[in-house]
Coordinates of C-alpha atoms and ligand atoms in Angstrom, one line a residue:
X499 CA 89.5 338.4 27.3
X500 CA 91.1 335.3 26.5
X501 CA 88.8 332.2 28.4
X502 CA 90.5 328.5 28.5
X503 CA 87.6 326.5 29.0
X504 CA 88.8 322.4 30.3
X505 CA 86.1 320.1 29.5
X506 CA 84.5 322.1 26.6
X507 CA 83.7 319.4 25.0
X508 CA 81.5 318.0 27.3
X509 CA 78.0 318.5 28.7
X510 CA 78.3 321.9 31.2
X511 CA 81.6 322.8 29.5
X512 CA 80.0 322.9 26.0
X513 CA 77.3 324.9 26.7
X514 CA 79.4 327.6 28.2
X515 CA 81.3 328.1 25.4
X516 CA 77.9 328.2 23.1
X517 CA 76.6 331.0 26.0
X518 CA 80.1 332.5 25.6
X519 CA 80.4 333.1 22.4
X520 CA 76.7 334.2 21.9
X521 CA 76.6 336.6 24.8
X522 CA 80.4 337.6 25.0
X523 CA 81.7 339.4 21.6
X524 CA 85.0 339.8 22.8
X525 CA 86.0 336.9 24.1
X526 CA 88.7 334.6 22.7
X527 CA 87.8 331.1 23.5
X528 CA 90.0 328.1 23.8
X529 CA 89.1 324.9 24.5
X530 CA 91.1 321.8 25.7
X531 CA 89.2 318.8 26.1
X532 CA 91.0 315.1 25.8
X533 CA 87.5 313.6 23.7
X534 CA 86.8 310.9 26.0
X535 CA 83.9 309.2 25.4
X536 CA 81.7 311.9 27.4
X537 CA 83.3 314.9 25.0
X538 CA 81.9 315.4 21.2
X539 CA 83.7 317.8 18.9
X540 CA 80.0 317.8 17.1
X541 CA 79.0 320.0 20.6
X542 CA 80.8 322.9 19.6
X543 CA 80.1 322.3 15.6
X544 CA 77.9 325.5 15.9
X545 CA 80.6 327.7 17.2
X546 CA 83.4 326.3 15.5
X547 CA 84.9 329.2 13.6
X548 CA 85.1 331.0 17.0
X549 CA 86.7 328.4 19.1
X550 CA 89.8 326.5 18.9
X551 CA 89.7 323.2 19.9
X552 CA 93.0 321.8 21.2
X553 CA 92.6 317.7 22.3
X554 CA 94.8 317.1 24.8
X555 CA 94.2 316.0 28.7
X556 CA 94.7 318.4 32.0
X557 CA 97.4 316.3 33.4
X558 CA 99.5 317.0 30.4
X559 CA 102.0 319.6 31.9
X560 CA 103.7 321.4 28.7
X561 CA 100.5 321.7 26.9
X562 CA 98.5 322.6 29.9
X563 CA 101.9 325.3 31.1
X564 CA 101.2 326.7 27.3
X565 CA 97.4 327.3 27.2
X566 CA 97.2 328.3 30.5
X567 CA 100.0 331.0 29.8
X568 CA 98.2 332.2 27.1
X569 CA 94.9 332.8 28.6
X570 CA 93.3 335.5 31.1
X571 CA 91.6 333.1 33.0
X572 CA 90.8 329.3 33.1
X573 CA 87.2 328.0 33.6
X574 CA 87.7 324.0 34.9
X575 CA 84.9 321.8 34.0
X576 CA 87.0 319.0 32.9
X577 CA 86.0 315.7 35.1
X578 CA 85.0 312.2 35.1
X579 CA 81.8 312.7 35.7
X580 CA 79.6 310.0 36.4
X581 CA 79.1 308.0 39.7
X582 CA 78.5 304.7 38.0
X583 CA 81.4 305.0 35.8
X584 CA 83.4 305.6 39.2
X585 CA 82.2 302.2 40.9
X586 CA 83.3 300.3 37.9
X587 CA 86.9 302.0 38.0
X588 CA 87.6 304.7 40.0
X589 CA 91.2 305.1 38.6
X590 CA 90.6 307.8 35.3
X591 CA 89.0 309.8 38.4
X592 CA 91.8 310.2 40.7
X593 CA 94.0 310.9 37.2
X594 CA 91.5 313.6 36.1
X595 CA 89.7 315.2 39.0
X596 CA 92.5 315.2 41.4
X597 CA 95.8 315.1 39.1
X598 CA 94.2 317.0 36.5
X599 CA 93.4 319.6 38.7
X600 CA 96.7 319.5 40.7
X601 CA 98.4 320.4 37.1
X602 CA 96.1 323.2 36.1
X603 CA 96.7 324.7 39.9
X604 CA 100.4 324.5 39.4
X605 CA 100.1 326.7 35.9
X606 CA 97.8 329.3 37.2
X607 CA 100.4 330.1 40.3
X608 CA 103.0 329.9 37.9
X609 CA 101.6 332.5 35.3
X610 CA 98.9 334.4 37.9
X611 CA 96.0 333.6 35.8
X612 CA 92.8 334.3 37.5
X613 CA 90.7 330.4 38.1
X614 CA 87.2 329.5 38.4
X615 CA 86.7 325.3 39.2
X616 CA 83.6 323.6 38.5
X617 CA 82.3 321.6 41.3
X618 CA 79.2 319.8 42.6
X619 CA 77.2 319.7 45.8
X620 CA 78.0 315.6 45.9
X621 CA 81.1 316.9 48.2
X622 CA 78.7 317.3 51.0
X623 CA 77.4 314.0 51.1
X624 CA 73.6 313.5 51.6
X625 CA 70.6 314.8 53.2
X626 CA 68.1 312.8 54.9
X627 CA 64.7 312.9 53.2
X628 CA 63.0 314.5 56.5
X629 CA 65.6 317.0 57.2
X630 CA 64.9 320.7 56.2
X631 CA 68.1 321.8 56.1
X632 CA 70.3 322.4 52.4
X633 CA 73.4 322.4 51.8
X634 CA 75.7 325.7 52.7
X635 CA 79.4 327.0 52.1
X636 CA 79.6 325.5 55.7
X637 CA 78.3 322.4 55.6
X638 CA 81.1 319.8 56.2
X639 CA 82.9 317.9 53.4
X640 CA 81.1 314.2 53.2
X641 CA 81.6 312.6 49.9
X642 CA 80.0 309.4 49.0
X643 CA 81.6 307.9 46.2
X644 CA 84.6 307.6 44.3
X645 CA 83.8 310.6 41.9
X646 CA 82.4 312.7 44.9
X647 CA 84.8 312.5 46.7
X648 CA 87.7 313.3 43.9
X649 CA 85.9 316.1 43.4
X650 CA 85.9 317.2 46.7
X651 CA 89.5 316.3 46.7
X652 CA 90.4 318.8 44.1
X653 CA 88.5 321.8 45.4
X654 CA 90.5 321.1 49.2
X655 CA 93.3 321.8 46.6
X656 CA 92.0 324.8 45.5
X657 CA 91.3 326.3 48.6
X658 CA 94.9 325.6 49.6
X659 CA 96.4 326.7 46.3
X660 CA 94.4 330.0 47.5
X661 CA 95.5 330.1 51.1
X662 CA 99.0 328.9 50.5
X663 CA 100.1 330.3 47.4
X664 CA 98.0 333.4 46.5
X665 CA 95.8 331.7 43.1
X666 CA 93.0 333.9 42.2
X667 CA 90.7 330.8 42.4
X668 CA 87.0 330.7 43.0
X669 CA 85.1 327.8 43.5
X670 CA 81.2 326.9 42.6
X671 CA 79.1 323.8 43.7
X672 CA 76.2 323.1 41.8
X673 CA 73.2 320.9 42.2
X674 CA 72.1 318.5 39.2
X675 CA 72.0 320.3 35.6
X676 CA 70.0 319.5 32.6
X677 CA 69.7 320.2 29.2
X678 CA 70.7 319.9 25.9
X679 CA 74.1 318.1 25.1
X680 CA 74.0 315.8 28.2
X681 CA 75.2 312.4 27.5
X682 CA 72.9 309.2 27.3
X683 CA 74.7 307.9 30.7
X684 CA 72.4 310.2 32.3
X685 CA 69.4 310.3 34.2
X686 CA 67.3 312.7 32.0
X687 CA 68.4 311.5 28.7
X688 CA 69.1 308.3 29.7
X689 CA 64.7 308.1 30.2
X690 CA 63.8 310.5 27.2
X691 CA 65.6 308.3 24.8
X692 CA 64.4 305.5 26.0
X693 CA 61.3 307.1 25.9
X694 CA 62.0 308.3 21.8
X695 CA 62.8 304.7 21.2
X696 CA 59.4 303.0 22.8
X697 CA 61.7 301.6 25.8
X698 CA 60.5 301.9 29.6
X699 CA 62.4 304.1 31.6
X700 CA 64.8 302.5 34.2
X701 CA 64.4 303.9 37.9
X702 CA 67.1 302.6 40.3
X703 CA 65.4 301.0 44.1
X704 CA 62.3 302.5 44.8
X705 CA 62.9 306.3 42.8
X706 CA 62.7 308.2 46.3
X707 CA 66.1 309.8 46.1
X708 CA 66.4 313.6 45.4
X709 CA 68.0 315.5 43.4
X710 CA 67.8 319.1 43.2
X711 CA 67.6 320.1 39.0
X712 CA 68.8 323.3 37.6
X713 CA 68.9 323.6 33.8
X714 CA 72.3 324.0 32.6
X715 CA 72.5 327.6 30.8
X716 CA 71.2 328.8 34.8
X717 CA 74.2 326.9 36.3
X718 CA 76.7 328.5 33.5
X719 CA 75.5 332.2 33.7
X720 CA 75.9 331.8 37.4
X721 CA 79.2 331.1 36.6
X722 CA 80.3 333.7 34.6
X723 CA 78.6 336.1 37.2
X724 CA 80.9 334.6 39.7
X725 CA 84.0 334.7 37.4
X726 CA 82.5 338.8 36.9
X727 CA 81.6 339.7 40.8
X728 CA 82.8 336.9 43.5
X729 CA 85.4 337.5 45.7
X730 CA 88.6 335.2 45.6
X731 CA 89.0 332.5 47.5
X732 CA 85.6 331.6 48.3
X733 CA 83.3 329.4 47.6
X734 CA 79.5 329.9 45.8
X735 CA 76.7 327.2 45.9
X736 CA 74.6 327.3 42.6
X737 CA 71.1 325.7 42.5
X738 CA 67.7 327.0 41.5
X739 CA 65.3 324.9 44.6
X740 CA 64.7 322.5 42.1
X741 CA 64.2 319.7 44.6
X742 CA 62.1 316.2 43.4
X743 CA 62.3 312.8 43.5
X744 CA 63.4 310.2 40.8
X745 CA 60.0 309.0 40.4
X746 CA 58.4 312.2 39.6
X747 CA 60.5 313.0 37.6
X748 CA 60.3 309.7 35.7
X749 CA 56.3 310.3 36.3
X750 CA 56.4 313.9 34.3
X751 CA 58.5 312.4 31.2
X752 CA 55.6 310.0 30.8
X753 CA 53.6 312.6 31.3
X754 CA 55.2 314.6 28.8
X755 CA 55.2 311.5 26.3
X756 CA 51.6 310.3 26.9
X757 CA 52.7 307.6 28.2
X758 CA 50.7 305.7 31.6
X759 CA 52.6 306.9 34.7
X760 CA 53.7 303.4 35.8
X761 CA 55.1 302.6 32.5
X762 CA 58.8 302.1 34.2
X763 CA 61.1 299.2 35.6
X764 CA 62.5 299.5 38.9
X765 CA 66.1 298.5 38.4
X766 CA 69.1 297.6 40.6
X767 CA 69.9 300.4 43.2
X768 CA 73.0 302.3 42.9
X769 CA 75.7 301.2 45.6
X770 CA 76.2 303.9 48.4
X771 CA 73.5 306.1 46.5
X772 CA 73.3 309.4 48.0
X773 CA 69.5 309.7 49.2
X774 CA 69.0 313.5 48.7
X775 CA 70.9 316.9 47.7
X776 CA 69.6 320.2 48.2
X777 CA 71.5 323.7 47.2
X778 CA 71.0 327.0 49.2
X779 CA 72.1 329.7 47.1
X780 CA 71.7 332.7 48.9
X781 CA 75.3 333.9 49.0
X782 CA 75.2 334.1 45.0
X783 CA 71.6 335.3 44.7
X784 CA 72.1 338.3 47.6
X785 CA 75.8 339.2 46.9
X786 CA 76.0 338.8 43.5
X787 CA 72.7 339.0 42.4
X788 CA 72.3 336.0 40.5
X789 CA 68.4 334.8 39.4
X790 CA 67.8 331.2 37.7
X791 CA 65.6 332.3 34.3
X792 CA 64.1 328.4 33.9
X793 CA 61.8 328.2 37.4
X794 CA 58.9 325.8 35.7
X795 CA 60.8 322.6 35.9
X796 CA 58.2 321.0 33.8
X797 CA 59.0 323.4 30.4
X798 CA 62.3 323.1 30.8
X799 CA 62.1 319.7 30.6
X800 CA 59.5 319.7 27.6
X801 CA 62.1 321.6 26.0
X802 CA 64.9 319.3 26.6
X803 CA 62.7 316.6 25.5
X804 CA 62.5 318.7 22.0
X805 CA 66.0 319.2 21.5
X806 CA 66.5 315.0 21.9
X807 CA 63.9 314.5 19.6
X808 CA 65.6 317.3 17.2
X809 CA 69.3 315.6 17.6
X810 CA 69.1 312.2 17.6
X811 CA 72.4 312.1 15.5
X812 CA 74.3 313.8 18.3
X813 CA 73.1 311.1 20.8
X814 CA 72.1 307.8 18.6
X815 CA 75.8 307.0 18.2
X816 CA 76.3 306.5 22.2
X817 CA 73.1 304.9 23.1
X818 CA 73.5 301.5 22.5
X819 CA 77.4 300.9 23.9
X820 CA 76.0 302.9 27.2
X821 CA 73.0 300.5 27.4
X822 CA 75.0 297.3 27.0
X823 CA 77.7 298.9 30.2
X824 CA 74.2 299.4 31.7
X825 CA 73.2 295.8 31.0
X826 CA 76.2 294.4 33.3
X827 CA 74.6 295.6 36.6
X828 CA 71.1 294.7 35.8
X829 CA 70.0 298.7 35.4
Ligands
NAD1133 P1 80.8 315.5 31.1 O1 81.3 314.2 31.5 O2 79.7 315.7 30.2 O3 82.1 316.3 30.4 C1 83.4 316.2 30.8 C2 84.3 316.7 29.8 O4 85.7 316.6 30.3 C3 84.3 315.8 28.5 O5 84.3 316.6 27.3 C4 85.6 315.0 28.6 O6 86.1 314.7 27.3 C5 86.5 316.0 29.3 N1 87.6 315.4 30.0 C6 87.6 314.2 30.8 N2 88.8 313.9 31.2 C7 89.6 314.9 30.7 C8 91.0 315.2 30.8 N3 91.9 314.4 31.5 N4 91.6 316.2 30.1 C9 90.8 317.1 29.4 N5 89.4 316.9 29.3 C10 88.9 315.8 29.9 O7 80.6 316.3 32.4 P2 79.6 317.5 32.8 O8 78.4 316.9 33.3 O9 79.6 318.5 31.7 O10 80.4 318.1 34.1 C11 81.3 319.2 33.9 C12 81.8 319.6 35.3 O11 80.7 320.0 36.0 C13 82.5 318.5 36.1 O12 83.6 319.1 36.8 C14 81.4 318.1 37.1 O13 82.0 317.6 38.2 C15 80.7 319.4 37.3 N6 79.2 319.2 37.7 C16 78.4 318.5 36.9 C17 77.0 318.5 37.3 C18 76.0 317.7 36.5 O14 74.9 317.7 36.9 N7 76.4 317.2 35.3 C19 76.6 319.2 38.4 C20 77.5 319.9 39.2 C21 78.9 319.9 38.8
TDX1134 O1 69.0 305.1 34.8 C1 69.0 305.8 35.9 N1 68.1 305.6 36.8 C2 68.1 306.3 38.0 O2 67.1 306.1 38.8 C3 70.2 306.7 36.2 C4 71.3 306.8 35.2 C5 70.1 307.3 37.3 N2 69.1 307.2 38.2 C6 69.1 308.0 39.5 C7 70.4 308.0 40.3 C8 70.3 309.4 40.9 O3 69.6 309.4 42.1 O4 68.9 309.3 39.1 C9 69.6 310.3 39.9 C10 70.5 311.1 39.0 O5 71.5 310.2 38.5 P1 72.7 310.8 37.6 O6 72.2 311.4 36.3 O7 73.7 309.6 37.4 O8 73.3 311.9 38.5 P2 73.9 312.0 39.9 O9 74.5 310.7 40.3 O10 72.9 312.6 40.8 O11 75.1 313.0 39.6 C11 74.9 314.2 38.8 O12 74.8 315.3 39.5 C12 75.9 315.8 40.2 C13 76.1 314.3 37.8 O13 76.3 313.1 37.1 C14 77.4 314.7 38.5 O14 78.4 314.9 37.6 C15 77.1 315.9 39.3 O15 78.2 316.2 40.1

């Protein structure tokens, strides 16, 4: 099978194509990724002789028409990313989540390539802290923020590309993923390498917002279960009830560090910050059988904590340009 994979590169994206190639022999992997500051050739170093690399961007229709006429089927994680990036300027957003996306839909109905996009549960909006209700395939499109909402934007165009024109496109919304490979923008490694380097981690208003972790190789073989066993057209929520708040989690780094648990700084609080997500994945866990593997949020974390202190050259070269864009906010 011959897998384009957008966004390789990055975070998600490059540890799918490390999963790939370990646990899928036959599979011919192509990657097109446009190395923006959030993608690292270096992340893919370990598979390199099975991978091709092409740089390019997703709005680039000749290249994208080519790769995508050459491949079985397209996996989309290509995306700005990152909600404070997208107050700051919200245009590469529209150009890659929504045009980006728009090109890759044309391509796929051109050549009839089967398509699986990447998305997030930020598309539903918010939860209130009280409320026991999660997120569902049903719950109403609500996005927050500029990058929420371009996201959302380019799965409506997915579902129409489906409806109107016959793509075999499915669509997964996952909750927040961690792991190794994620940049130093970041929430998680944002705090453990502070926490490597002595600093104080940096929680924004009072730390009561909730987000609902899933490590990142749970979130990717959910998606290559999907890509195996969903049905096209719809749409499959990923999370692993991973549900805490910003200050525990802050509190169990320390913890993990032997550090005092009130050794942080509140900072400045996001604008518009989204007070709580929570995934319910029972469509993907009863129809397609799908299990997270890391359920002790606490390990998973130690481990990710190991893997910073085992890489620092992968992440020391971003740390101190992300801090200083930090700096301008007063976060
Ligand atoms: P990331 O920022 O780490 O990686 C994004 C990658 O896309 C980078 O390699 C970057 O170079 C590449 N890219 C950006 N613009 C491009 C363009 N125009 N053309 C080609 N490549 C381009 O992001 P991530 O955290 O790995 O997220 C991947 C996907 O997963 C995104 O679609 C995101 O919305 C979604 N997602 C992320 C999370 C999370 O917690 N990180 C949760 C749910 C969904
Ligand atoms: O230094 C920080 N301190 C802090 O308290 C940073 C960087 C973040 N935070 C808070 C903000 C959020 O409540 O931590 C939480 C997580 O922040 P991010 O890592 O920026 O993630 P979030 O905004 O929740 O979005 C993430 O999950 C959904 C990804 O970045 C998105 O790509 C994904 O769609």
């Amino acid at each position: 099978m011959r897998v384009l994979v957008t966004g390789g590169a990055g975070f998600i994206g490059a540890n799918f194509v490390q999963q790939t190639v370990r646990e899928r022999p036959d599979a011919e992997v192509t990657v097109l990724d446009a190395l923006t500051y959030a993608g690292d050739r270096g992340s893919l170093a370990s598979v390199a002789e099975r991978v091709t690399l092409v740089e390019g961007s997703i709005t680039d229709v000749a290249l994208v028409d080519r790769l995508v006429g050459e491949s079985d089927v397209v996996v989309h994680f290509a995306a700005e990313s990152h909600n404070d990036n997208s107050l700051d300027d919200p245009s590469p957003f529209v150009q890659t989540n929504l045009v980006g996306t728009f090109t890759l839909l044309e391509a796929v109905r051109k050549h009839g390539t089967r398509f699986h996009h990447i998305s997030t549960d930020e598309v539903y909006g918010d939860l209130e802290l009280d409320d026991p209700a999660k997120f569902t395939p049903e719950t109403p499109y609500n996005p927050s923020s500029p990058y929420s909402s371009t996201k959302a934007g380019s799965d409506l165009l997915v579902r129409a590309w489906v409806r109107s024109f016959g793509v075999a496109a499915t669509i997964s919304n996952c909750s927040n993923n961690y792991g190794p490979y994620q940049h130093v923008e970041k929430f998680i490694p944002r705090q453990i390498t502070n926490l490597i380097d002595g600093l104080r981690p940096r929680l924004y208003g009072a730390g009561l917002n909730v987000r609902d972790w899933i490590h990142v190789e749970d979130h990717n073989a959910a998606v290559w279960t999907i890509i195996d066993k969903g049905r096209i057209g719809e749409t499959y929520l990923i999370g692993a009830d991973g549900e805490r708040n910003n200050l525990e989690v802050v509190r169990t780094l320390l913890e993990l560090f032997g550090r005092e648990p009130d050794d942080f700084d509140h900072v400045a609080d996001r604008p518009g910050h989204d007070l709580r997500y929570a995934i319910d994945a029972t469509r993907l866990r009863d129809e397609l059988g799908w299990a997270p593997r890391y359920t002790e949020f606490k390990d998973g974390l130690a481990a990710t904590i190991d893997w910073y202190r085992a890489n620092e050259a992968w992440w020391r070269p971003a740390k101190a340009a992300t801090e200083a864009k930090y700096a301008r906010t007063g976060q």
